[in-house]
PDB file of C-alpha atoms in Angstrom:
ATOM      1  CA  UNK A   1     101.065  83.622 145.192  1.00 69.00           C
ATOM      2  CA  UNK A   2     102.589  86.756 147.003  1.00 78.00           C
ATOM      3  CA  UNK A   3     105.003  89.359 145.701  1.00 81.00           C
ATOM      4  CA  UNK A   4     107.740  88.213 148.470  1.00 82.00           C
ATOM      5  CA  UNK A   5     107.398  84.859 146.603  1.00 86.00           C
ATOM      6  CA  UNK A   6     108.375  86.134 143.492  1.00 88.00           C
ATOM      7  CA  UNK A   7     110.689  88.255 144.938  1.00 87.00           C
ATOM      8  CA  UNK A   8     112.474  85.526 146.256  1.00 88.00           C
ATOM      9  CA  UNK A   9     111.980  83.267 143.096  1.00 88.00           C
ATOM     10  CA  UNK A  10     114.076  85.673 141.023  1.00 90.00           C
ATOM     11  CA  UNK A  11     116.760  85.911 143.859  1.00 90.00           C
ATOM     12  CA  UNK A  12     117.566  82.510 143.523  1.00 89.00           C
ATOM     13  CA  UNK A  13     117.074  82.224 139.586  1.00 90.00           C
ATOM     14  CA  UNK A  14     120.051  85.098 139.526  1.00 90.00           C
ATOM     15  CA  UNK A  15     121.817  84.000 142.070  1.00 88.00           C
ATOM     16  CA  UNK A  16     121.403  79.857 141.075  1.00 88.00           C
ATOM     17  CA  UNK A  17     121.904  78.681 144.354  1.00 86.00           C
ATOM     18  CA  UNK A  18     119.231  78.852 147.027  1.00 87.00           C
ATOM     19  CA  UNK A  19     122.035  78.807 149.815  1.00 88.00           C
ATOM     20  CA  UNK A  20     123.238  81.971 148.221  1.00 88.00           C
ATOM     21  CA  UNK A  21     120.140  83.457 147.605  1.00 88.00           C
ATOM     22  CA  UNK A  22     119.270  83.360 151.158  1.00 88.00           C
ATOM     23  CA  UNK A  23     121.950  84.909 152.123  1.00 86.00           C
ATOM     24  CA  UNK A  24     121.416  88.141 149.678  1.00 89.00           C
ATOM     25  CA  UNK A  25     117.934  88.208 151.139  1.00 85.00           C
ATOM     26  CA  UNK A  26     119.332  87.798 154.972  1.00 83.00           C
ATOM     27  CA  UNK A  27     117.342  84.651 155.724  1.00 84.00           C
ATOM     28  CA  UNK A  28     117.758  81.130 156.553  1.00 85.00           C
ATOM     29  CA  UNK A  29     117.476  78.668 153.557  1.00 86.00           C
ATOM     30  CA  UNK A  30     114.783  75.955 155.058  1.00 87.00           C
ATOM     31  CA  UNK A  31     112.286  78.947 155.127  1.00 85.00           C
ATOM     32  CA  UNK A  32     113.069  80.004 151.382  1.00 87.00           C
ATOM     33  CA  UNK A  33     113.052  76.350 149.978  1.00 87.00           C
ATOM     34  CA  UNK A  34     109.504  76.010 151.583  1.00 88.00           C
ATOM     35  CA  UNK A  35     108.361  78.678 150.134  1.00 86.00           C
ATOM     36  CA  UNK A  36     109.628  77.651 146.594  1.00 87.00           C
ATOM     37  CA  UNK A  37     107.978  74.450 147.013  1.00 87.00           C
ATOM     38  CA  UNK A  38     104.803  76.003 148.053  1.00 88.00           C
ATOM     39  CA  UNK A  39     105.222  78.050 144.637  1.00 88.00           C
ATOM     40  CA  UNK A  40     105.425  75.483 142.376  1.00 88.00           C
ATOM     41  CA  UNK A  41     103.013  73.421 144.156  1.00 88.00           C
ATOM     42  CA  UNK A  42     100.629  76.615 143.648  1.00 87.00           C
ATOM     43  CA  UNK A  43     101.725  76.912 140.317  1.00 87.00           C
ATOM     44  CA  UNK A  44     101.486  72.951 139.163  1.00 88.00           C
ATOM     45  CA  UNK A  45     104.612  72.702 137.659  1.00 88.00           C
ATOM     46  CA  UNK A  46     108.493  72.385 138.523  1.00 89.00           C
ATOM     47  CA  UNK A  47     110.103  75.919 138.015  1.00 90.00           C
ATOM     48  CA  UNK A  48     113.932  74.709 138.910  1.00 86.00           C
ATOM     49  CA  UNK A  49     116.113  72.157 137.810  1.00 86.00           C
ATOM     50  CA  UNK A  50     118.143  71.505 140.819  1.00 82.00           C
ATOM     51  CA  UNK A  51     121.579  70.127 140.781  1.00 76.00           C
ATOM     52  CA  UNK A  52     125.261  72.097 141.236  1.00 77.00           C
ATOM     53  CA  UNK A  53     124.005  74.895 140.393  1.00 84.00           C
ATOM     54  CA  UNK A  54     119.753  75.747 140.044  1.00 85.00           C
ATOM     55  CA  UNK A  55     118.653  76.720 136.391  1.00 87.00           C
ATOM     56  CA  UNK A  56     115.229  77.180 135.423  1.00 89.00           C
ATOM     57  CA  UNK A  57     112.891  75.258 133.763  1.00 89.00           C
ATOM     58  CA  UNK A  58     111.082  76.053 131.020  1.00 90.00           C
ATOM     59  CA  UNK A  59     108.355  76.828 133.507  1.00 90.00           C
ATOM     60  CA  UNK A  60     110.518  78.511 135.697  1.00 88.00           C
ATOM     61  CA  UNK A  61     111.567  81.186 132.335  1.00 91.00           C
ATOM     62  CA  UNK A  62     108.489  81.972 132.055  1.00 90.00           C
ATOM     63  CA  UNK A  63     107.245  82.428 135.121  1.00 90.00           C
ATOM     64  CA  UNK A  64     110.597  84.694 135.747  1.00 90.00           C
ATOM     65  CA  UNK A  65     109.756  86.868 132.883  1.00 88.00           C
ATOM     66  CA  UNK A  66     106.086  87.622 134.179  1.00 87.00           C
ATOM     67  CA  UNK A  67     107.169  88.027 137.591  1.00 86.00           C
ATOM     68  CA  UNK A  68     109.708  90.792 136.541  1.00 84.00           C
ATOM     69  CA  UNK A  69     106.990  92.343 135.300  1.00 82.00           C
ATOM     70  CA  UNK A  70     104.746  92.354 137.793  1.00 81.00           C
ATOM     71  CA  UNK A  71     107.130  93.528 140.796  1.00 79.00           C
ATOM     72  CA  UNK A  72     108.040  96.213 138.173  1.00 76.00           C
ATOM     73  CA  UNK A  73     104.010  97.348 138.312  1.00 74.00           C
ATOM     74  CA  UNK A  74     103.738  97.058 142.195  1.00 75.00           C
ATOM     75  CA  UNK A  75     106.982  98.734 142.694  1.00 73.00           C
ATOM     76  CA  UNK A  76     105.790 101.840 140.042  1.00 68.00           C
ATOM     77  CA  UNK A  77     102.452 101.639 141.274  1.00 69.00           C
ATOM     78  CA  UNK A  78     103.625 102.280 145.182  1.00 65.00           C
ATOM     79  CA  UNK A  79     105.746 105.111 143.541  1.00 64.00           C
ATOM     80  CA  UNK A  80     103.570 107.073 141.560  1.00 61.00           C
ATOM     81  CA  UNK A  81     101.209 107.130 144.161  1.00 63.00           C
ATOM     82  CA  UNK A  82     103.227 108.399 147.245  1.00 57.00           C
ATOM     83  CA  UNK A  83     104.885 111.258 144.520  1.00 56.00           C
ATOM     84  CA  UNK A  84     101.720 112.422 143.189  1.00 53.00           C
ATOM     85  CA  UNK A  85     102.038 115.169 146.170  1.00 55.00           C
ATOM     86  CA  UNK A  86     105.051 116.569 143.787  1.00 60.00           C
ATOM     87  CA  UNK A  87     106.189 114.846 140.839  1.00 68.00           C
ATOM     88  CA  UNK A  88     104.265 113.424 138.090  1.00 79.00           C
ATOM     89  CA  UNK A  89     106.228 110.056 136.263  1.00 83.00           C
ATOM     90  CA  UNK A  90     106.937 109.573 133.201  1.00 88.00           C
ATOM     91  CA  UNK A  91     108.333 105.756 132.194  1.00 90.00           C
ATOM     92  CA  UNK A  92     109.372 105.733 128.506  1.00 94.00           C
ATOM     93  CA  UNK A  93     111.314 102.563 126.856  1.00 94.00           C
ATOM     94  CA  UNK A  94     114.476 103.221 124.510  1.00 94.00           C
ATOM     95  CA  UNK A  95     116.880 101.338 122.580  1.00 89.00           C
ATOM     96  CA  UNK A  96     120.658 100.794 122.280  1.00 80.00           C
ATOM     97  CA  UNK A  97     119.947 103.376 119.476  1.00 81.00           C
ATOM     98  CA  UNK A  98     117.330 105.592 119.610  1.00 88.00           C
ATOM     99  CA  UNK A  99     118.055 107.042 123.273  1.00 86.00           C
ATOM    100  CA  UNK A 100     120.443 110.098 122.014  1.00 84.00           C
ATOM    101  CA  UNK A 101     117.252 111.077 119.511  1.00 88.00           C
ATOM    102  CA  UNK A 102     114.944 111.296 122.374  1.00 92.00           C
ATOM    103  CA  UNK A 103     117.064 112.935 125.129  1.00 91.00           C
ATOM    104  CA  UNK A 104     116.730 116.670 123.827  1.00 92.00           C
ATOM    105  CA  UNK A 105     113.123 116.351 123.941  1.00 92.00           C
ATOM    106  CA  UNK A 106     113.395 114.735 127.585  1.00 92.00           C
ATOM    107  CA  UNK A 107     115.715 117.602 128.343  1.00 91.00           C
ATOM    108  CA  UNK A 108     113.360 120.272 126.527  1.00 90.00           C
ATOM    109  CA  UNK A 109     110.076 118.914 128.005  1.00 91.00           C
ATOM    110  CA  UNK A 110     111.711 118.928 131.650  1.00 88.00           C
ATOM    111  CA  UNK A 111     112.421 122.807 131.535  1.00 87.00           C
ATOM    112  CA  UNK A 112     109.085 123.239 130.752  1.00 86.00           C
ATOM    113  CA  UNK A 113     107.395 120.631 133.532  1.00 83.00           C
ATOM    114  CA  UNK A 114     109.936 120.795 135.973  1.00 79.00           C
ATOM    115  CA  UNK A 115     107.683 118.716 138.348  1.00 82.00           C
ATOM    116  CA  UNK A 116     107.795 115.366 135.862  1.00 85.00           C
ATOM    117  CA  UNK A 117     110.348 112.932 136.229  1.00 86.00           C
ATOM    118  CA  UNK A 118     111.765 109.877 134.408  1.00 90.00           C
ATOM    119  CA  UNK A 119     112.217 106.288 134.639  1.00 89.00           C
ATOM    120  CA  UNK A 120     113.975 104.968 131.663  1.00 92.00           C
ATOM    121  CA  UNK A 121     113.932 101.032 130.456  1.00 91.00           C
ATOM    122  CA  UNK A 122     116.569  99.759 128.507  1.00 89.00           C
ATOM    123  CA  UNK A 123     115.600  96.956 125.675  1.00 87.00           C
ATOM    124  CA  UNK A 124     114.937  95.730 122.315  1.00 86.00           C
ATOM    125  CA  UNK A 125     112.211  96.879 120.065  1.00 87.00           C
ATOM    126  CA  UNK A 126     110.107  93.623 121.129  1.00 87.00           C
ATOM    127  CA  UNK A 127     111.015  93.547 124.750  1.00 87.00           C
ATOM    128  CA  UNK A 128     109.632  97.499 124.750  1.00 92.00           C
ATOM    129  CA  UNK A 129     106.674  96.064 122.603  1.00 90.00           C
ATOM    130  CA  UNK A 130     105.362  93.831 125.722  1.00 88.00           C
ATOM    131  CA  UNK A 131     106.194  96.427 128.048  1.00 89.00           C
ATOM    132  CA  UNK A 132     103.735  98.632 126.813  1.00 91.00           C
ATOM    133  CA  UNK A 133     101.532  96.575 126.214  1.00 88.00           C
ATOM    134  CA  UNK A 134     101.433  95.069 129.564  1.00 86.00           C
ATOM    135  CA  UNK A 135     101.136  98.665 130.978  1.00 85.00           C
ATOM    136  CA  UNK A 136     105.088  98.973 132.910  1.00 87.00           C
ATOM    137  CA  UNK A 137     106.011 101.744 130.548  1.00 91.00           C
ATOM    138  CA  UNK A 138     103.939 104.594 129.371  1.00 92.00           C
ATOM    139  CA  UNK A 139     105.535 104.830 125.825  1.00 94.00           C
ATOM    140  CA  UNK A 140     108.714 104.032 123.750  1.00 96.00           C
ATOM    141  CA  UNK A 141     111.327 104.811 121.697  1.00 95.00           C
ATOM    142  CA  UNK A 142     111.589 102.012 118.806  1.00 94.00           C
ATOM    143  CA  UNK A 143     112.582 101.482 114.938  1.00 90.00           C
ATOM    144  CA  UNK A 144     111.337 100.137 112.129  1.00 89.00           C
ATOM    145  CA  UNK A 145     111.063  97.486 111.256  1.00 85.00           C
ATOM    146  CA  UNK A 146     108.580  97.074 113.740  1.00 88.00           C
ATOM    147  CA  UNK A 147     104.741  96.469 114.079  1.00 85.00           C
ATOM    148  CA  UNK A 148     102.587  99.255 114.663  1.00 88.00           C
ATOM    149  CA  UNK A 149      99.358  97.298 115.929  1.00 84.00           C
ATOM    150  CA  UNK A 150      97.263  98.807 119.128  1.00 86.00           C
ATOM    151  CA  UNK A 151      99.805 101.698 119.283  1.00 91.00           C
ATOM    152  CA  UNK A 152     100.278 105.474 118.032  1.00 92.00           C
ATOM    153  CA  UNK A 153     103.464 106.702 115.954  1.00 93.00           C
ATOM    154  CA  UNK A 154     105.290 109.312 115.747  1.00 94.00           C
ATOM    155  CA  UNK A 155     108.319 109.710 113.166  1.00 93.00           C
ATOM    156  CA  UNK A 156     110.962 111.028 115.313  1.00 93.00           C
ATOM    157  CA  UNK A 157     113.558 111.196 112.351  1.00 90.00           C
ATOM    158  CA  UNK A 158     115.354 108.677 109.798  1.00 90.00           C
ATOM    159  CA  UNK A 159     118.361 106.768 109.647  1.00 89.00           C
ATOM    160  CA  UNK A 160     120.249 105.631 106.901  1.00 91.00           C
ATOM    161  CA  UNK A 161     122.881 102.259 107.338  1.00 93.00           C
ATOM    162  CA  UNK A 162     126.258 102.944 107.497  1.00 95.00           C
ATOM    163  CA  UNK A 163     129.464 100.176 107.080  1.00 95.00           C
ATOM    164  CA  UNK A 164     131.650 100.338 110.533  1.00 96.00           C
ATOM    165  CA  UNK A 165     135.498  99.888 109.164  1.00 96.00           C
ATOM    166  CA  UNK A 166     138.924  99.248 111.229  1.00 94.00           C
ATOM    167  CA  UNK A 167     140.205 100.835 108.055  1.00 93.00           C
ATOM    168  CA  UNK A 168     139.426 104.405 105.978  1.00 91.00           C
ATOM    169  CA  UNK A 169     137.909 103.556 102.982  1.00 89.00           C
ATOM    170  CA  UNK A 170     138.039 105.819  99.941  1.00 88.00           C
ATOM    171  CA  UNK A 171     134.628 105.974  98.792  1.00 88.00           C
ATOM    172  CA  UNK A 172     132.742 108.298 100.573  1.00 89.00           C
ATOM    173  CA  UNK A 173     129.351 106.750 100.101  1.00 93.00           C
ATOM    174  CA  UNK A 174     128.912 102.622  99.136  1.00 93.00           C
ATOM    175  CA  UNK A 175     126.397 101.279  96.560  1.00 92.00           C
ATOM    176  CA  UNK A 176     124.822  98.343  98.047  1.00 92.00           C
ATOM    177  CA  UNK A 177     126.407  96.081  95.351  1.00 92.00           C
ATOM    178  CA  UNK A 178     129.707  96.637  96.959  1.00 92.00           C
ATOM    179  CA  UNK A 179     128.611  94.923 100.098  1.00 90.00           C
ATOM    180  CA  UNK A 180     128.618  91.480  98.855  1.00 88.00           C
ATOM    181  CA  UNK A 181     132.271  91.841  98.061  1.00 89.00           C
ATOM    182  CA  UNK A 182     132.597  92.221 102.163  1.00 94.00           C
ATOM    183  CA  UNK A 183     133.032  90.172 105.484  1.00 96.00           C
ATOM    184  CA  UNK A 184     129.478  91.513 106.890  1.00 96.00           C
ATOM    185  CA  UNK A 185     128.809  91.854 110.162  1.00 96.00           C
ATOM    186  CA  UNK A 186     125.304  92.050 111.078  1.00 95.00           C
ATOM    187  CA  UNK A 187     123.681  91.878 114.886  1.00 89.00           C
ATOM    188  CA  UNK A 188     119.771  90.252 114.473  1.00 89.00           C
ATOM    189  CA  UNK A 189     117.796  93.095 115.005  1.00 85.00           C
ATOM    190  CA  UNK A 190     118.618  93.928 111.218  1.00 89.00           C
ATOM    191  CA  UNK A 191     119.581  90.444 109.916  1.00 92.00           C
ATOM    192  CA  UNK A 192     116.592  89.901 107.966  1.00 92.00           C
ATOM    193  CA  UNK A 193     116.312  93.624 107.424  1.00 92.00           C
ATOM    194  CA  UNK A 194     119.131  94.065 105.552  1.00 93.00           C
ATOM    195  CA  UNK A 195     119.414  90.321 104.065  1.00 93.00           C
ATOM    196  CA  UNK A 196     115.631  90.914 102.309  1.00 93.00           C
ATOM    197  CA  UNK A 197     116.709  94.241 100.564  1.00 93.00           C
ATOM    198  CA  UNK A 198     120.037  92.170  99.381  1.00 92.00           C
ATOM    199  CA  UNK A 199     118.426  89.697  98.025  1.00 93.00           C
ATOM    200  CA  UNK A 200     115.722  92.038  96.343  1.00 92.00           C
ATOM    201  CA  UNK A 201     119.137  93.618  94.173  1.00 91.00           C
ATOM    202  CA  UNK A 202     120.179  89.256  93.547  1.00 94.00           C
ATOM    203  CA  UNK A 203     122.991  90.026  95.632  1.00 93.00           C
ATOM    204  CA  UNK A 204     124.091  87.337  98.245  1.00 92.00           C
ATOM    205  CA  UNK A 205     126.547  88.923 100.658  1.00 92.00           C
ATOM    206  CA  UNK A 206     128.829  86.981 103.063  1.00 94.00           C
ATOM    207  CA  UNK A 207     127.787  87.028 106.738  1.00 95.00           C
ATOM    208  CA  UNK A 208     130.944  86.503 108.686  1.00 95.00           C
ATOM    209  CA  UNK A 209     129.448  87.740 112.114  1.00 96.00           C
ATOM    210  CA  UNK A 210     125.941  87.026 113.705  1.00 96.00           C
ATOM    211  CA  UNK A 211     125.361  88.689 116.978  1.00 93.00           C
ATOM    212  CA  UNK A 212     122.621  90.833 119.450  1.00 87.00           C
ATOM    213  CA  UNK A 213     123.899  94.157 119.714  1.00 86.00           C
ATOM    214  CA  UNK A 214     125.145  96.444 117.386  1.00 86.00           C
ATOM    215  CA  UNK A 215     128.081  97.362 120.351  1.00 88.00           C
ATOM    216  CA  UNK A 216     128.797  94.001 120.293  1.00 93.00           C
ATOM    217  CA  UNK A 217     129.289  93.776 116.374  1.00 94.00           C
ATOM    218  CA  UNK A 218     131.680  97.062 116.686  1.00 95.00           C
ATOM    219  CA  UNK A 219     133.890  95.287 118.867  1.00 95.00           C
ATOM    220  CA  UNK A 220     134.380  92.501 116.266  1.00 97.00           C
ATOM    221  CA  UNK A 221     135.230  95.174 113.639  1.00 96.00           C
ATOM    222  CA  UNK A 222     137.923  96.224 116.229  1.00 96.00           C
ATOM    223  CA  UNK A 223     139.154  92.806 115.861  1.00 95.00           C
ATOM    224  CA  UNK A 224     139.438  92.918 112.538  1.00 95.00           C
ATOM    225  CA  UNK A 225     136.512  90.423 111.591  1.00 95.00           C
ATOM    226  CA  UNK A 226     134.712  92.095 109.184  1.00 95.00           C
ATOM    227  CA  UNK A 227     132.679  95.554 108.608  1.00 96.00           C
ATOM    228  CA  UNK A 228     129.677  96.431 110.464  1.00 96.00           C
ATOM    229  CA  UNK A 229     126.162  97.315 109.266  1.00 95.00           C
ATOM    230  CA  UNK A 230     124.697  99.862 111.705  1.00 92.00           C
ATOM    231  CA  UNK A 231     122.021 102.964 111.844  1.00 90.00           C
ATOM    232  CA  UNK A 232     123.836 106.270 111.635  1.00 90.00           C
ATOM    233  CA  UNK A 233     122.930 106.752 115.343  1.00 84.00           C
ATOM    234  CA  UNK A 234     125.208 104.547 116.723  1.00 86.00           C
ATOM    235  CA  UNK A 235     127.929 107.048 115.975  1.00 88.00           C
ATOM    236  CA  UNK A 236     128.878 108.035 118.819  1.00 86.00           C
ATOM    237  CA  UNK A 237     130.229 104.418 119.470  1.00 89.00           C
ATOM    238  CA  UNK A 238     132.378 104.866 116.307  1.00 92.00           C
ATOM    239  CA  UNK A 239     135.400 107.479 117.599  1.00 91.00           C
ATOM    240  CA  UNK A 240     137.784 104.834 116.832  1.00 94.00           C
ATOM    241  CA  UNK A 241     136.670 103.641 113.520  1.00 96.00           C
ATOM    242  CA  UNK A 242     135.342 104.905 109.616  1.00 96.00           C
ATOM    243  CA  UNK A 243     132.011 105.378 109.083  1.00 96.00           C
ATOM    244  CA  UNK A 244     131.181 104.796 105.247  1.00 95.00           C
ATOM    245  CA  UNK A 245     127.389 105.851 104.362  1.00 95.00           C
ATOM    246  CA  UNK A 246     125.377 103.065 102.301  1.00 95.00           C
ATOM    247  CA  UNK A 247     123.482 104.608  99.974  1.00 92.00           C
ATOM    248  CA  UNK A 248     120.478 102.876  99.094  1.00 91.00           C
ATOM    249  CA  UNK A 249     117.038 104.357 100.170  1.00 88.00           C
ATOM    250  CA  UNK A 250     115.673 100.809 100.882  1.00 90.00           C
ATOM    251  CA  UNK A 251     118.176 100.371 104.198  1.00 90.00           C
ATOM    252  CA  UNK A 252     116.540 103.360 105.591  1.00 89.00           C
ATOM    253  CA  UNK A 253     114.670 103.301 109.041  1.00 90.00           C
ATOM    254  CA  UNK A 254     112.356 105.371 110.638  1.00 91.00           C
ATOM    255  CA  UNK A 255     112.918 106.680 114.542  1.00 93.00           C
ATOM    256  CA  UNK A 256     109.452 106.020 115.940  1.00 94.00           C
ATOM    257  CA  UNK A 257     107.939 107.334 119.155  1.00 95.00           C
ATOM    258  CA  UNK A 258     104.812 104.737 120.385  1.00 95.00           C
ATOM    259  CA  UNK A 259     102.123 104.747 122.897  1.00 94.00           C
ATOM    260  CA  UNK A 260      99.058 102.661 123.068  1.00 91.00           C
ATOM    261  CA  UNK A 261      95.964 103.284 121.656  1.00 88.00           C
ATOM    262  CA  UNK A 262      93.529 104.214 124.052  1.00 78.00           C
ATOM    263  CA  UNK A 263      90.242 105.790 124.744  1.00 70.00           C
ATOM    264  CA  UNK A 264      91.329 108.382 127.002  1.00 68.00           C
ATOM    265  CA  UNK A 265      95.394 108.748 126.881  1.00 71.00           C
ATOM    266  CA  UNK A 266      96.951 109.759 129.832  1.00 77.00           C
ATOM    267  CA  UNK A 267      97.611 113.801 130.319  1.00 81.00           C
ATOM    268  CA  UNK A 268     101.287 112.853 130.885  1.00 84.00           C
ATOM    269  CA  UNK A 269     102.094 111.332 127.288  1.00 89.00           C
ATOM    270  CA  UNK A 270      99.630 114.537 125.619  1.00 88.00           C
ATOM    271  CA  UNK A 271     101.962 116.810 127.046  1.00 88.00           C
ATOM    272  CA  UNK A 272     104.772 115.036 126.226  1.00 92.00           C
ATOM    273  CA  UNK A 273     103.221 114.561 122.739  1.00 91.00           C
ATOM    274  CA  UNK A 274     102.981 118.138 122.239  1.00 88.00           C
ATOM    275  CA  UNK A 275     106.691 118.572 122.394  1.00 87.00           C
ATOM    276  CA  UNK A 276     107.812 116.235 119.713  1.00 90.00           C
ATOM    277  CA  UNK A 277     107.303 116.575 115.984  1.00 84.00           C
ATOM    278  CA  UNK A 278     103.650 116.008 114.393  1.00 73.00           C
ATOM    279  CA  UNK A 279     104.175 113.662 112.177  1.00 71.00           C
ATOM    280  CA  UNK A 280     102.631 110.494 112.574  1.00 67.00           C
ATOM    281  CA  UNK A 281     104.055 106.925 111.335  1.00 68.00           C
ATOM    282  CA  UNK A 282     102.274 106.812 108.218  1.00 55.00           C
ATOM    283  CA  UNK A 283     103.018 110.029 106.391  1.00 40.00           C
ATOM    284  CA  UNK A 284     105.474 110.317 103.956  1.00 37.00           C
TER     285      UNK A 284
END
């Protein structure tokens, strides 16, 4: 198996047509469908389920989300070594959420190590998890919940939930009683989250919403579906609606900063370290 394999493999999974892969890769299809059926030969399985339009097979997701991971290291790898002559890289992982709590200290460490610079990945608290863990980024940017296994914490800040509203309510803080009597939205990172403290008060709110990102669940508020539960730090995505806090200690989350455990951590991240609050995951 070569990198221009998976290269190519991806090209056609995004593209779902091998005719129209080849031409984003400026080559001539019989060539790239020989080469896909030398990969799944060497692989032992069927990776595409061909017909109108390619999909993948279960095989084939995998195999995509590995390979994405893998040109990611080569491509970093071939970086960091030809700019070790000037710059020094630093790959850190955020969330929807927690990048505006992390930029000043980006901005502050760069004044100080002007020669350092930044590649930023954008995902969910469990996508960031198997990044680090599998070495593409050098640290993250997460929230709890969240498991803390094999890595170092530091407590960046809190965060307590807020209710998103089309309309201004008049209390100026909620009791998490008065939820229940709502159309909730909720996106899944903080389904169970915010469900398990409910149901720890015997209160059994009315989920009229489900969805992945809490941008996404604002939009449905601006349709006038509901009320969204979402981390004060989303805020900034709020100019057009009413932010109402909750005010119950047991909806509050913790702005973590995480890098692995290791013998000998690099002299990048104990720099970077340095610059953010010493407080590590388990104090109070």
């Amino acid at each position: 198996m070569e990198f221009r394999q998976l290269e190519y493999f991806r090209t056609i999974a995004d593209a779902g047509s091998i005719s129209e892969a080849a031409r984003i890769l400026h080559m001539s299809q019989p060539p790239l469908s020989t080469s896909m059926k030398q990969l799944e030969e060497e692989m032992g399985n069927v990776l595409f389920e061909r017909g109108r339009k390619i999909t993948l097979t279960e095989a084939g997701k995998i195999l995509y989300e590995r390979a994405g991971i893998l040109l990611s290291l080569s491509k970093n790898t071939i970086r960091e070594v030809s700019a070790t002559k000037n710059h020094a890289l630093l790959k850190i992982g955020v969330t929807p959420t927690t990048l505006p709590v992390i930029l000043p200290y980006l901005a502050e460490f760069r004044k100080a190590e002007e020669n350092y610079d930044f590649e930023i990945y954008d995902g969910t608290t469990f996508r960031l998890h198997t990044l680090l863990e599998d070495k593409v980024i050098d640290c993250a940017v997460v929230r709890t919940p969240t498991r803390l296994n094999h890595v170092n914490a530091i407590v960046l800040g809190t965060d307590m939930m807020y209710i998103a509203s089309k309309e201004k309510r008049k209390e100026k803080e909620l009791a998490l009683k008065e939820l229940a009597g709502l159309d909730l939205i909720l996106y899944r990172r903080y389904y169970d989250f915010i469900l398990n403290e409910m149901k720890k008060h015997q209160l059994n709110p009315h989920i009229s919403v489900t969805c992945d990102d809490g941008r996404t669940a604002l939009d449905f508020v601006r349709s006038g579906m509901g009320c969204a539960v979402i981390p004060y730090s989303l805020h900034s995505a709020c100019c057009d609606l009413y932010l109402t806090k909750i005010n119950d200690t047991g909806l509050q989350t913790k702005i973590l900063f995480i890098y692995r455990k290791e013998k000998e951590t690099d002299p990048s991240i104990e720099k970077f370290v340095s610059c953010l609050p010493q407080k590590s995951a388990g104090s109070d």
